[in-house]
């Protein structure tokens, strides 16, 4: 068991590393040469064209020392941009995402204050751990502040019971308010959005084969008959997997060509050469520039041939299409209704944004989809529950005795105080972290196999898988296997009612472990996030070898984006910890609050200055976030129940706690009925309002031309075209002209821009 | 433990009582005086106008002895009517309902044969129960045929494992086929249906209050704006609770008036008198006919005044309405889409049939509805789990020793062999039965409080409550509390994995109990159903005192209807028993098969000749039936798992069984996705086909006039009018003229009718 000293060592290490990251960030971000790493968003927006120079001296290093003095300025700057402007600037997804951190603050600041004021004195004066029979056990000072210090059967547990209710009510209240706010934000966002192709378009899948006519005509006839007044046009989906591969190959060859051309320009004496074999490692040596030029020419022809084949060959059309309607009303109707009496064909759903579409999954038949989901459910089960074995092993290493038993020759080293503190305070967190890094890719692949058709739904699905994984492996795994691996077996054979008791009993003992975990993952991890080490290095490598024009430099930027699938379940883990320990070990709460506050600031800075979202789903993920916080709450309530009944509190307390999870489940149902439809359905009234407004303001709009090429597989567009279309959608048709529009293209807009986030 | 002799006694008693009921039925049904009790359906259909007379002698007694010889003729007659005609005659609900029994036969006949051929020999030759260490225990011969006779750890359990899989696969296969057939039947039924008001109508609830205009105009404006091309008209809903009470009171007074008038006609000398006080028990004595005539006159005025008030008072309009559309397509769109961005207002759903509407629940606001559901969920929990206590007491009485302990003075009586057999074989079943009779009314009231808006959904909801109740109290209650009340406590404190084991262990021992239960509830119960004792007595009472005209006699008929809410969960119980015991004690299966065969015949007869359904939901209940059979299957699979692991079968068998419930759950999901939408959604394609057809055949139809009064609260219509409208809907607008139509009104149609069910 880690003592207060171990915690202090860990806190010191983590605070220092966090501060080190922050200082490094503060220095690096002021160098003009790194400007595109730390402020890519502004370049992508077209507000900034080249780095701001400090003084006339250098393009690369900032020599204006006054700016260094204000090196922590980014923090208030990050908080200064008002929310409506933030939504405008970074999209609703990002703005709502950082509200999760804000929600954490709203929930936990009052809980922390109340818990410290009420429960800590109650626990502290419990004095169980000072009794003689416990003298042989080593308890840390932290345990004296926890529920373990209250004597068995004490009346003091009524305080914990009451607080458990108060905390639950407060959490639900804040969640309700937040759900309401976010539903309103989403509705306003959708209502104020400019014209988008997805507003008029429905994705139709599982078009049944027709012996008499090709897919495209079959679709047209079906919708002409069944939506006669509303059907406008449709776009078929081509199976362009091979074409996409060829295009990717061509792009890679172009990169190499540029690389060798740059090399040649710098040293005109030596013509660069390469080998034609695998990865340039063997084969005959040839002139690199000539070779790649020829290869690109050949690939160009292949790409064109394949493109022609795909467009002309009816076999290359998959039985799915994007069907567009004359009005938003017509699309809303088609997306929400069932078309055919056979529910496995003519499946319609609202089309995702063009850039949100995951093209490879559009053609999966219904039965195959069901089987894929079954297989993935089984795979997820095995992944979740058999991953536990290595985890338990690592966790047992965190126990000094365990290491000494396994590796006895390390004993003299380990017994040193510093090393001991390090192992106990730091290692478990690191070990967990490494395990978690490997996982998201696997989970995303599984979601892709399950056949979701948009990036946003893939991310949402992966997030829920990851959440389950964290619950079982990180939380339950740490709580149970951490104290003893054997407990796992005991646990299965224990009486039914002991399920929550077993967990409840080991929860207070794991408080110190989770405190270190919060510091490693929450504090240092977030500080590392803002430093962006990997993109920094990558940018400079690309900048050195591949960049010739400003446009190349723009492509070398990797702004990255919020990785919902991994980061949201991790936030959920902090909610869970906070809710569980709110009653048990209140001293853990300030660490949670610090995490939320720090993360809020960092991510607000990142979404303002760095991240470029790949798609905009209009905060469609919020119901999941809400649900998972409630799952955390219910788990906490059950653990409190187990803990109170196990510590033999008054017999009369436990029944009172049974009502808690039931009421929470009811609250979930209530919120679901009240708000969820705002995130999954499309009210006809709103569609009608927008249609009417548009008909009045733009009576001569040629919608068919506008929608004609909206849903074309990206490989059919050039890269340039791609971006232009995206900008076009967003900015060409504003119902209300935006401020951003007028700044578009002004190279040094940031110097005078009112966007606070970029001011230094 | 009941022995084979007890079972025989019980079988004898029950078979005799069943035969007695059947003979009584066969005699009574041939008497012309009972014709309206046993063949009300034909009167209601208008095919029969008065009883068939056998010979010229009597209107009351059948003296044609030839008919008595063929007294079991109703059985083949009941089976003779082909299914399409049955649907036409009795509606899809009834036709599909009796297919549940057919499904039972389809599932259990092959299972029974296989189990008797394979498992009985395997069990019989197990010989465990003949071993010395079991000599002191009393096992019946039935147990020798059950799994208890297989020695612990035997390889023979592989046979049970294999059979468990075979039975599960067979059950799922049959269920899949049946779901497919019923979905097709429903779609064909809906497609071939004549024009009905509910095809064009959507029920709108939670209309938000508008300060500027009354509800009716607000609704009209909303739908004119949001469904401009489709909205036709709407009917507001009046709060007519008080009016309905007045009308009911008036009707009761009219009955009394008729009663006294009849009395007076028979005995002209004595003027009947009554007392004016409560129930005619006290108060001043007055002339009855004058009194009731005056009272009815007064009530008539009151009713008229109240009717005028309701229609004119805007306060009496509830915020709900039936909105009708110009096309089925428009209604399908409105029913399936969300209207407003606030999902708690303007809630639309497909309107139930006019006679299916439960008027009292139309005006419940959203939040109140959620709270009501929560309260009812809690109430259901308590009802289900605290009902167990008296049940356990009665069950323990079935144990002879239990009775002797509680009521020692009965000992000499009980010890007699006949009485002992009676108590053990008969009493437990009867006791259960009495408990179950009280329940449906409570459950239906709970469903009404939950706020469902149609009779069909109320019945579906009550059925699922009753199913839960039967599962917990009849099944689990009998299995666990029956062996010992203390086991309940042990059970809660037992290890998690022992949950299925505990049940699995006591299952084989309860086989004899469930066999008696099947005979009492299944055999005698069903035979009593066909005798219709209560309606028989009631009819003759009414006929004697209240009937003056033929029309009165028609009203005195009580055809009754299938009571889905109580009878379907009871069938489910037999499915559960059959699936559980298929592997454990195969000798129980023939009893189940006999139950299904007998019930199928009886209910087919009843729906042809007796029942008059109150509404037609188009077999909307099938997904529930399917789900509950699957729940039974999963319970059976888990019990088999527990039993096999408890009897220490090969360690390697148990893991094989875990896959079973998982695959079954997946099968459920698959079926849900594949078929359920046929029962809850309304494909636009089908709507469009019917619209187009109608437009072609009846271009001049005045739909508005047709729909104008379709959804009027029943108290605003006279009773006569009510029936006329119902007939009108069904028969006035056939796309294809039906045979039935031509018979309509022919008084002795039955004599020449091809409807086989009525031939004698």
mmCIF file of N, CA and C in Angstrom, chain A residues 250-320:
data_model
loop_
_atom_site.group_PDB
_atom_site.id
_atom_site.type_symbol
_atom_site.label_atom_id
_atom_site.label_comp_id
_atom_site.label_asym_id
_atom_site.label_seq_id
_atom_site.Cartn_x
_atom_site.Cartn_y
_atom_site.Cartn_z
ATOM 1 N N UNK A 250 0.254 6.486 -56.337
ATOM 2 C CA UNK A 250 0.736 7.598 -57.138
ATOM 3 C C UNK A 250 1.205 8.747 -56.244
ATOM 4 N N UNK A 251 0.419 8.991 -55.206
ATOM 5 C CA UNK A 251 0.759 10.099 -54.314
ATOM 6 C C UNK A 251 2.093 9.831 -53.622
ATOM 7 N N UNK A 252 2.294 8.604 -53.189
ATOM 8 C CA UNK A 252 3.542 8.263 -52.518
ATOM 9 C C UNK A 252 4.715 8.435 -53.472
ATOM 10 N N UNK A 253 4.553 8.017 -54.725
ATOM 11 C CA UNK A 253 5.623 8.187 -55.712
ATOM 12 C C UNK A 253 5.919 9.664 -55.954
ATOM 13 N N UNK A 254 4.857 10.475 -55.974
ATOM 14 C CA UNK A 254 5.072 11.915 -56.147
ATOM 15 C C UNK A 254 5.903 12.483 -55.007
ATOM 16 N N UNK A 255 5.650 12.021 -53.789
ATOM 17 C CA UNK A 255 6.442 12.467 -52.649
ATOM 18 C C UNK A 255 7.906 12.136 -52.837
ATOM 19 N N UNK A 256 8.160 10.897 -53.268
ATOM 20 C CA UNK A 256 9.558 10.510 -53.471
ATOM 21 C C UNK A 256 10.206 11.365 -54.556
ATOM 22 N N UNK A 257 9.451 11.630 -55.613
ATOM 23 C CA UNK A 257 9.986 12.459 -56.700
ATOM 24 C C UNK A 257 10.411 13.826 -56.167
ATOM 25 N N UNK A 258 9.526 14.427 -55.372
ATOM 26 C CA UNK A 258 9.838 15.733 -54.796
ATOM 27 C C UNK A 258 11.079 15.643 -53.922
ATOM 28 N N UNK A 259 11.163 14.568 -53.144
ATOM 29 C CA UNK A 259 12.311 14.384 -52.268
ATOM 30 C C UNK A 259 13.622 14.383 -53.064
ATOM 31 N N UNK A 260 13.625 13.588 -54.137
ATOM 32 C CA UNK A 260 14.863 13.498 -54.917
ATOM 33 C C UNK A 260 15.140 14.787 -55.670
ATOM 34 N N UNK A 261 14.108 15.445 -56.126
ATOM 35 C CA UNK A 261 14.312 16.728 -56.797
ATOM 36 C C UNK A 261 14.936 17.733 -55.839
ATOM 37 N N UNK A 262 14.440 17.801 -54.616
ATOM 38 C CA UNK A 262 15.014 18.693 -53.606
ATOM 39 C C UNK A 262 16.470 18.356 -53.368
ATOM 40 N N UNK A 263 16.741 17.056 -53.245
ATOM 41 C CA UNK A 263 18.093 16.592 -52.996
ATOM 42 C C UNK A 263 19.017 17.055 -54.116
ATOM 43 N N UNK A 264 18.526 16.919 -55.340
ATOM 44 C CA UNK A 264 19.320 17.282 -56.512
ATOM 45 C C UNK A 264 19.564 18.788 -56.551
ATOM 46 N N UNK A 265 18.550 19.563 -56.215
ATOM 47 C CA UNK A 265 18.691 21.006 -56.237
ATOM 48 C C UNK A 265 19.757 21.486 -55.267
ATOM 49 N N UNK A 266 19.826 20.820 -54.111
ATOM 50 C CA UNK A 266 20.805 21.237 -53.104
ATOM 51 C C UNK A 266 22.218 20.828 -53.500
ATOM 52 N N UNK A 267 22.330 19.736 -54.195
ATOM 53 C CA UNK A 267 23.649 19.270 -54.616
ATOM 54 C C UNK A 267 23.591 18.914 -56.095
ATOM 55 N N UNK A 268 23.828 19.928 -56.955
ATOM 56 C CA UNK A 268 23.630 19.733 -58.383
ATOM 57 C C UNK A 268 24.661 18.793 -58.994
ATOM 58 N N UNK A 269 25.763 18.575 -58.250
ATOM 59 C CA UNK A 269 26.829 17.742 -58.800
ATOM 60 C C UNK A 269 26.444 16.276 -58.873
ATOM 61 N N UNK A 270 25.674 15.837 -57.892
ATOM 62 C CA UNK A 270 25.410 14.397 -57.795
ATOM 63 C C UNK A 270 23.957 14.096 -58.115
ATOM 64 N N UNK A 271 23.751 13.383 -59.200
ATOM 65 C CA UNK A 271 22.390 12.978 -59.542
ATOM 66 C C UNK A 271 21.927 11.883 -58.583
ATOM 67 N N UNK A 272 20.805 12.042 -57.906
ATOM 68 C CA UNK A 272 20.378 11.003 -56.964
ATOM 69 C C UNK A 272 19.939 9.742 -57.700
ATOM 70 N N UNK A 273 20.221 8.615 -57.107
ATOM 71 C CA UNK A 273 19.819 7.339 -57.698
ATOM 72 C C UNK A 273 18.990 6.544 -56.697
ATOM 73 N N UNK A 274 18.293 5.519 -57.225
ATOM 74 C CA UNK A 274 17.537 4.628 -56.323
ATOM 75 C C UNK A 274 17.536 3.234 -56.911
ATOM 76 N N UNK A 275 17.144 2.261 -56.109
ATOM 77 C CA UNK A 275 17.025 0.896 -56.612
ATOM 78 C C UNK A 275 15.548 0.616 -56.889
ATOM 79 N N UNK A 276 15.278 -0.186 -57.908
ATOM 80 C CA UNK A 276 13.894 -0.371 -58.325
ATOM 81 C C UNK A 276 13.133 -1.393 -57.483
ATOM 82 N N UNK A 277 13.842 -2.168 -56.682
ATOM 83 C CA UNK A 277 13.187 -3.253 -55.924
ATOM 84 C C UNK A 277 12.380 -2.738 -54.740
ATOM 85 N N UNK A 278 12.082 -3.686 -53.873
ATOM 86 C CA UNK A 278 11.234 -3.439 -52.721
ATOM 87 C C UNK A 278 11.815 -2.357 -51.809
ATOM 88 N N UNK A 279 11.048 -1.282 -51.576
ATOM 89 C CA UNK A 279 11.434 -0.161 -50.707
ATOM 90 C C UNK A 279 12.795 0.426 -51.061
ATOM 91 N N UNK A 280 13.201 0.310 -52.329
ATOM 92 C CA UNK A 280 14.496 0.853 -52.732
ATOM 93 C C UNK A 280 15.683 0.160 -52.080
ATOM 94 N N UNK A 281 15.497 -1.099 -51.663
ATOM 95 C CA UNK A 281 16.581 -1.775 -50.962
ATOM 96 C C UNK A 281 17.430 -2.623 -51.889
ATOM 97 N N UNK A 282 16.849 -3.184 -52.934
ATOM 98 C CA UNK A 282 17.661 -3.921 -53.905
ATOM 99 C C UNK A 282 17.137 -3.688 -55.320
ATOM 100 N N UNK A 283 17.682 -4.435 -56.252
ATOM 101 C CA UNK A 283 17.316 -4.241 -57.655
ATOM 102 C C UNK A 283 18.379 -3.386 -58.340
ATOM 103 N N UNK A 284 18.203 -3.111 -59.622
ATOM 104 C CA UNK A 284 19.218 -2.348 -60.355
ATOM 105 C C UNK A 284 19.138 -0.870 -59.994
ATOM 106 N N UNK A 285 20.274 -0.230 -59.993
ATOM 107 C CA UNK A 285 20.347 1.176 -59.622
ATOM 108 C C UNK A 285 20.024 2.041 -60.823
ATOM 109 N N UNK A 286 19.086 2.986 -60.646
ATOM 110 C CA UNK A 286 18.701 3.856 -61.762
ATOM 111 C C UNK A 286 18.668 5.298 -61.288
ATOM 112 N N UNK A 287 18.552 6.205 -62.227
ATOM 113 C CA UNK A 287 18.407 7.621 -61.881
ATOM 114 C C UNK A 287 17.044 7.826 -61.236
ATOM 115 N N UNK A 288 17.029 8.377 -60.014
ATOM 116 C CA UNK A 288 15.797 8.426 -59.216
ATOM 117 C C UNK A 288 14.745 9.318 -59.852
ATOM 118 N N UNK A 289 15.178 10.510 -60.319
ATOM 119 C CA UNK A 289 14.180 11.450 -60.834
ATOM 120 C C UNK A 289 13.520 10.901 -62.098
ATOM 121 N N UNK A 290 14.347 10.348 -62.982
ATOM 122 C CA UNK A 290 13.790 9.765 -64.210
ATOM 123 C C UNK A 290 12.842 8.621 -63.877
ATOM 124 N N UNK A 291 13.301 7.755 -62.942
ATOM 125 C CA UNK A 291 12.517 6.576 -62.592
ATOM 126 C C UNK A 291 11.143 6.965 -62.081
ATOM 127 N N UNK A 292 11.130 7.891 -61.141
ATOM 128 C CA UNK A 292 9.844 8.240 -60.541
ATOM 129 C C UNK A 292 8.958 8.993 -61.517
ATOM 130 N N UNK A 293 9.585 9.826 -62.365
ATOM 131 C CA UNK A 293 8.774 10.522 -63.364
ATOM 132 C C UNK A 293 8.091 9.506 -64.270
ATOM 133 N N UNK A 294 8.853 8.513 -64.708
ATOM 134 C CA UNK A 294 8.282 7.496 -65.597
ATOM 135 C C UNK A 294 7.180 6.719 -64.888
ATOM 136 N N UNK A 295 7.464 6.331 -63.623
ATOM 137 C CA UNK A 295 6.487 5.546 -62.866
ATOM 138 C C UNK A 295 5.188 6.319 -62.683
ATOM 139 N N UNK A 296 5.338 7.619 -62.386
ATOM 140 C CA UNK A 296 4.134 8.425 -62.172
ATOM 141 C C UNK A 296 3.332 8.524 -63.455
ATOM 142 N N UNK A 297 4.048 8.645 -64.576
ATOM 143 C CA UNK A 297 3.360 8.678 -65.864
ATOM 144 C C UNK A 297 2.568 7.401 -66.086
ATOM 145 N N UNK A 298 3.228 6.257 -65.803
ATOM 146 C CA UNK A 298 2.567 4.975 -65.993
ATOM 147 C C UNK A 298 1.326 4.857 -65.088
ATOM 148 N N UNK A 299 1.517 5.270 -63.823
ATOM 149 C CA UNK A 299 0.411 5.185 -62.870
ATOM 150 C C UNK A 299 -0.744 6.083 -63.292
ATOM 151 N N UNK A 300 -0.382 7.253 -63.815
ATOM 152 C CA UNK A 300 -1.417 8.172 -64.283
ATOM 153 C C UNK A 300 -2.320 7.492 -65.295
ATOM 154 N N UNK A 301 -1.686 6.768 -66.220
ATOM 155 C CA UNK A 301 -2.472 6.065 -67.226
ATOM 156 C C UNK A 301 -3.345 4.998 -66.577
ATOM 157 N N UNK A 302 -2.728 4.246 -65.668
ATOM 158 C CA UNK A 302 -3.484 3.185 -64.988
ATOM 159 C C UNK A 302 -4.687 3.758 -64.256
ATOM 160 N N UNK A 303 -4.442 4.864 -63.550
ATOM 161 C CA UNK A 303 -5.528 5.494 -62.796
ATOM 162 C C UNK A 303 -6.648 5.901 -63.728
ATOM 163 N N UNK A 304 -6.262 6.500 -64.863
ATOM 164 C CA UNK A 304 -7.306 6.939 -65.794
ATOM 165 C C UNK A 304 -8.085 5.761 -66.346
ATOM 166 N N UNK A 305 -7.361 4.694 -66.682
ATOM 167 C CA UNK A 305 -8.029 3.512 -67.226
ATOM 168 C C UNK A 305 -8.997 2.934 -66.194
ATOM 169 N N UNK A 306 -8.525 2.808 -64.950
ATOM 170 C CA UNK A 306 -9.358 2.239 -63.892
ATOM 171 C C UNK A 306 -10.570 3.131 -63.642
ATOM 172 N N UNK A 307 -10.332 4.439 -63.661
ATOM 173 C CA UNK A 307 -11.438 5.371 -63.427
ATOM 174 C C UNK A 307 -12.511 5.207 -64.503
ATOM 175 N N UNK A 308 -12.058 5.097 -65.739
ATOM 176 C CA UNK A 308 -13.021 4.904 -66.828
ATOM 177 C C UNK A 308 -13.772 3.583 -66.658
ATOM 178 N N UNK A 309 -13.017 2.536 -66.259
ATOM 179 C CA UNK A 309 -13.649 1.233 -66.103
ATOM 180 C C UNK A 309 -14.745 1.293 -65.040
ATOM 181 N N UNK A 310 -14.398 1.895 -63.891
ATOM 182 C CA UNK A 310 -15.350 1.948 -62.789
ATOM 183 C C UNK A 310 -16.619 2.677 -63.201
ATOM 184 N N UNK A 311 -16.439 3.798 -63.927
ATOM 185 C CA UNK A 311 -17.618 4.598 -64.271
ATOM 186 C C UNK A 311 -18.486 3.891 -65.296
ATOM 187 N N UNK A 312 -17.848 3.156 -66.212
ATOM 188 C CA UNK A 312 -18.648 2.562 -67.285
ATOM 189 C C UNK A 312 -19.158 1.168 -66.923
ATOM 190 N N UNK A 313 -18.458 0.466 -66.040
ATOM 191 C CA UNK A 313 -18.816 -0.920 -65.755
ATOM 192 C C UNK A 313 -19.965 -0.978 -64.748
ATOM 193 N N UNK A 314 -21.065 -1.632 -65.127
ATOM 194 C CA UNK A 314 -22.214 -1.678 -64.212
ATOM 195 C C UNK A 314 -21.926 -2.590 -63.018
ATOM 196 N N UNK A 315 -20.939 -3.480 -63.145
ATOM 197 C CA UNK A 315 -20.576 -4.349 -62.024
ATOM 198 C C UNK A 315 -19.942 -3.546 -60.889
ATOM 199 N N UNK A 316 -19.389 -2.390 -61.229
ATOM 200 C CA UNK A 316 -18.674 -1.606 -60.222
ATOM 201 C C UNK A 316 -19.614 -0.749 -59.387
ATOM 202 N N UNK A 317 -20.914 -0.783 -59.710
ATOM 203 C CA UNK A 317 -21.878 -0.005 -58.922
ATOM 204 C C UNK A 317 -22.396 -0.864 -57.780
ATOM 205 N N UNK A 318 -22.282 -0.385 -56.574
ATOM 206 C CA UNK A 318 -22.773 -1.165 -55.434
ATOM 207 C C UNK A 318 -24.255 -0.849 -55.231
ATOM 208 N N UNK A 319 -25.000 -1.767 -54.582
ATOM 209 C CA UNK A 319 -26.445 -1.544 -54.433
ATOM 210 C C UNK A 319 -26.759 -0.527 -53.343
ATOM 211 N N UNK A 320 -26.202 0.661 -53.468
ATOM 212 C CA UNK A 320 -26.470 1.729 -52.504
ATOM 213 C C UNK A 320 -26.401 3.041 -53.262
#
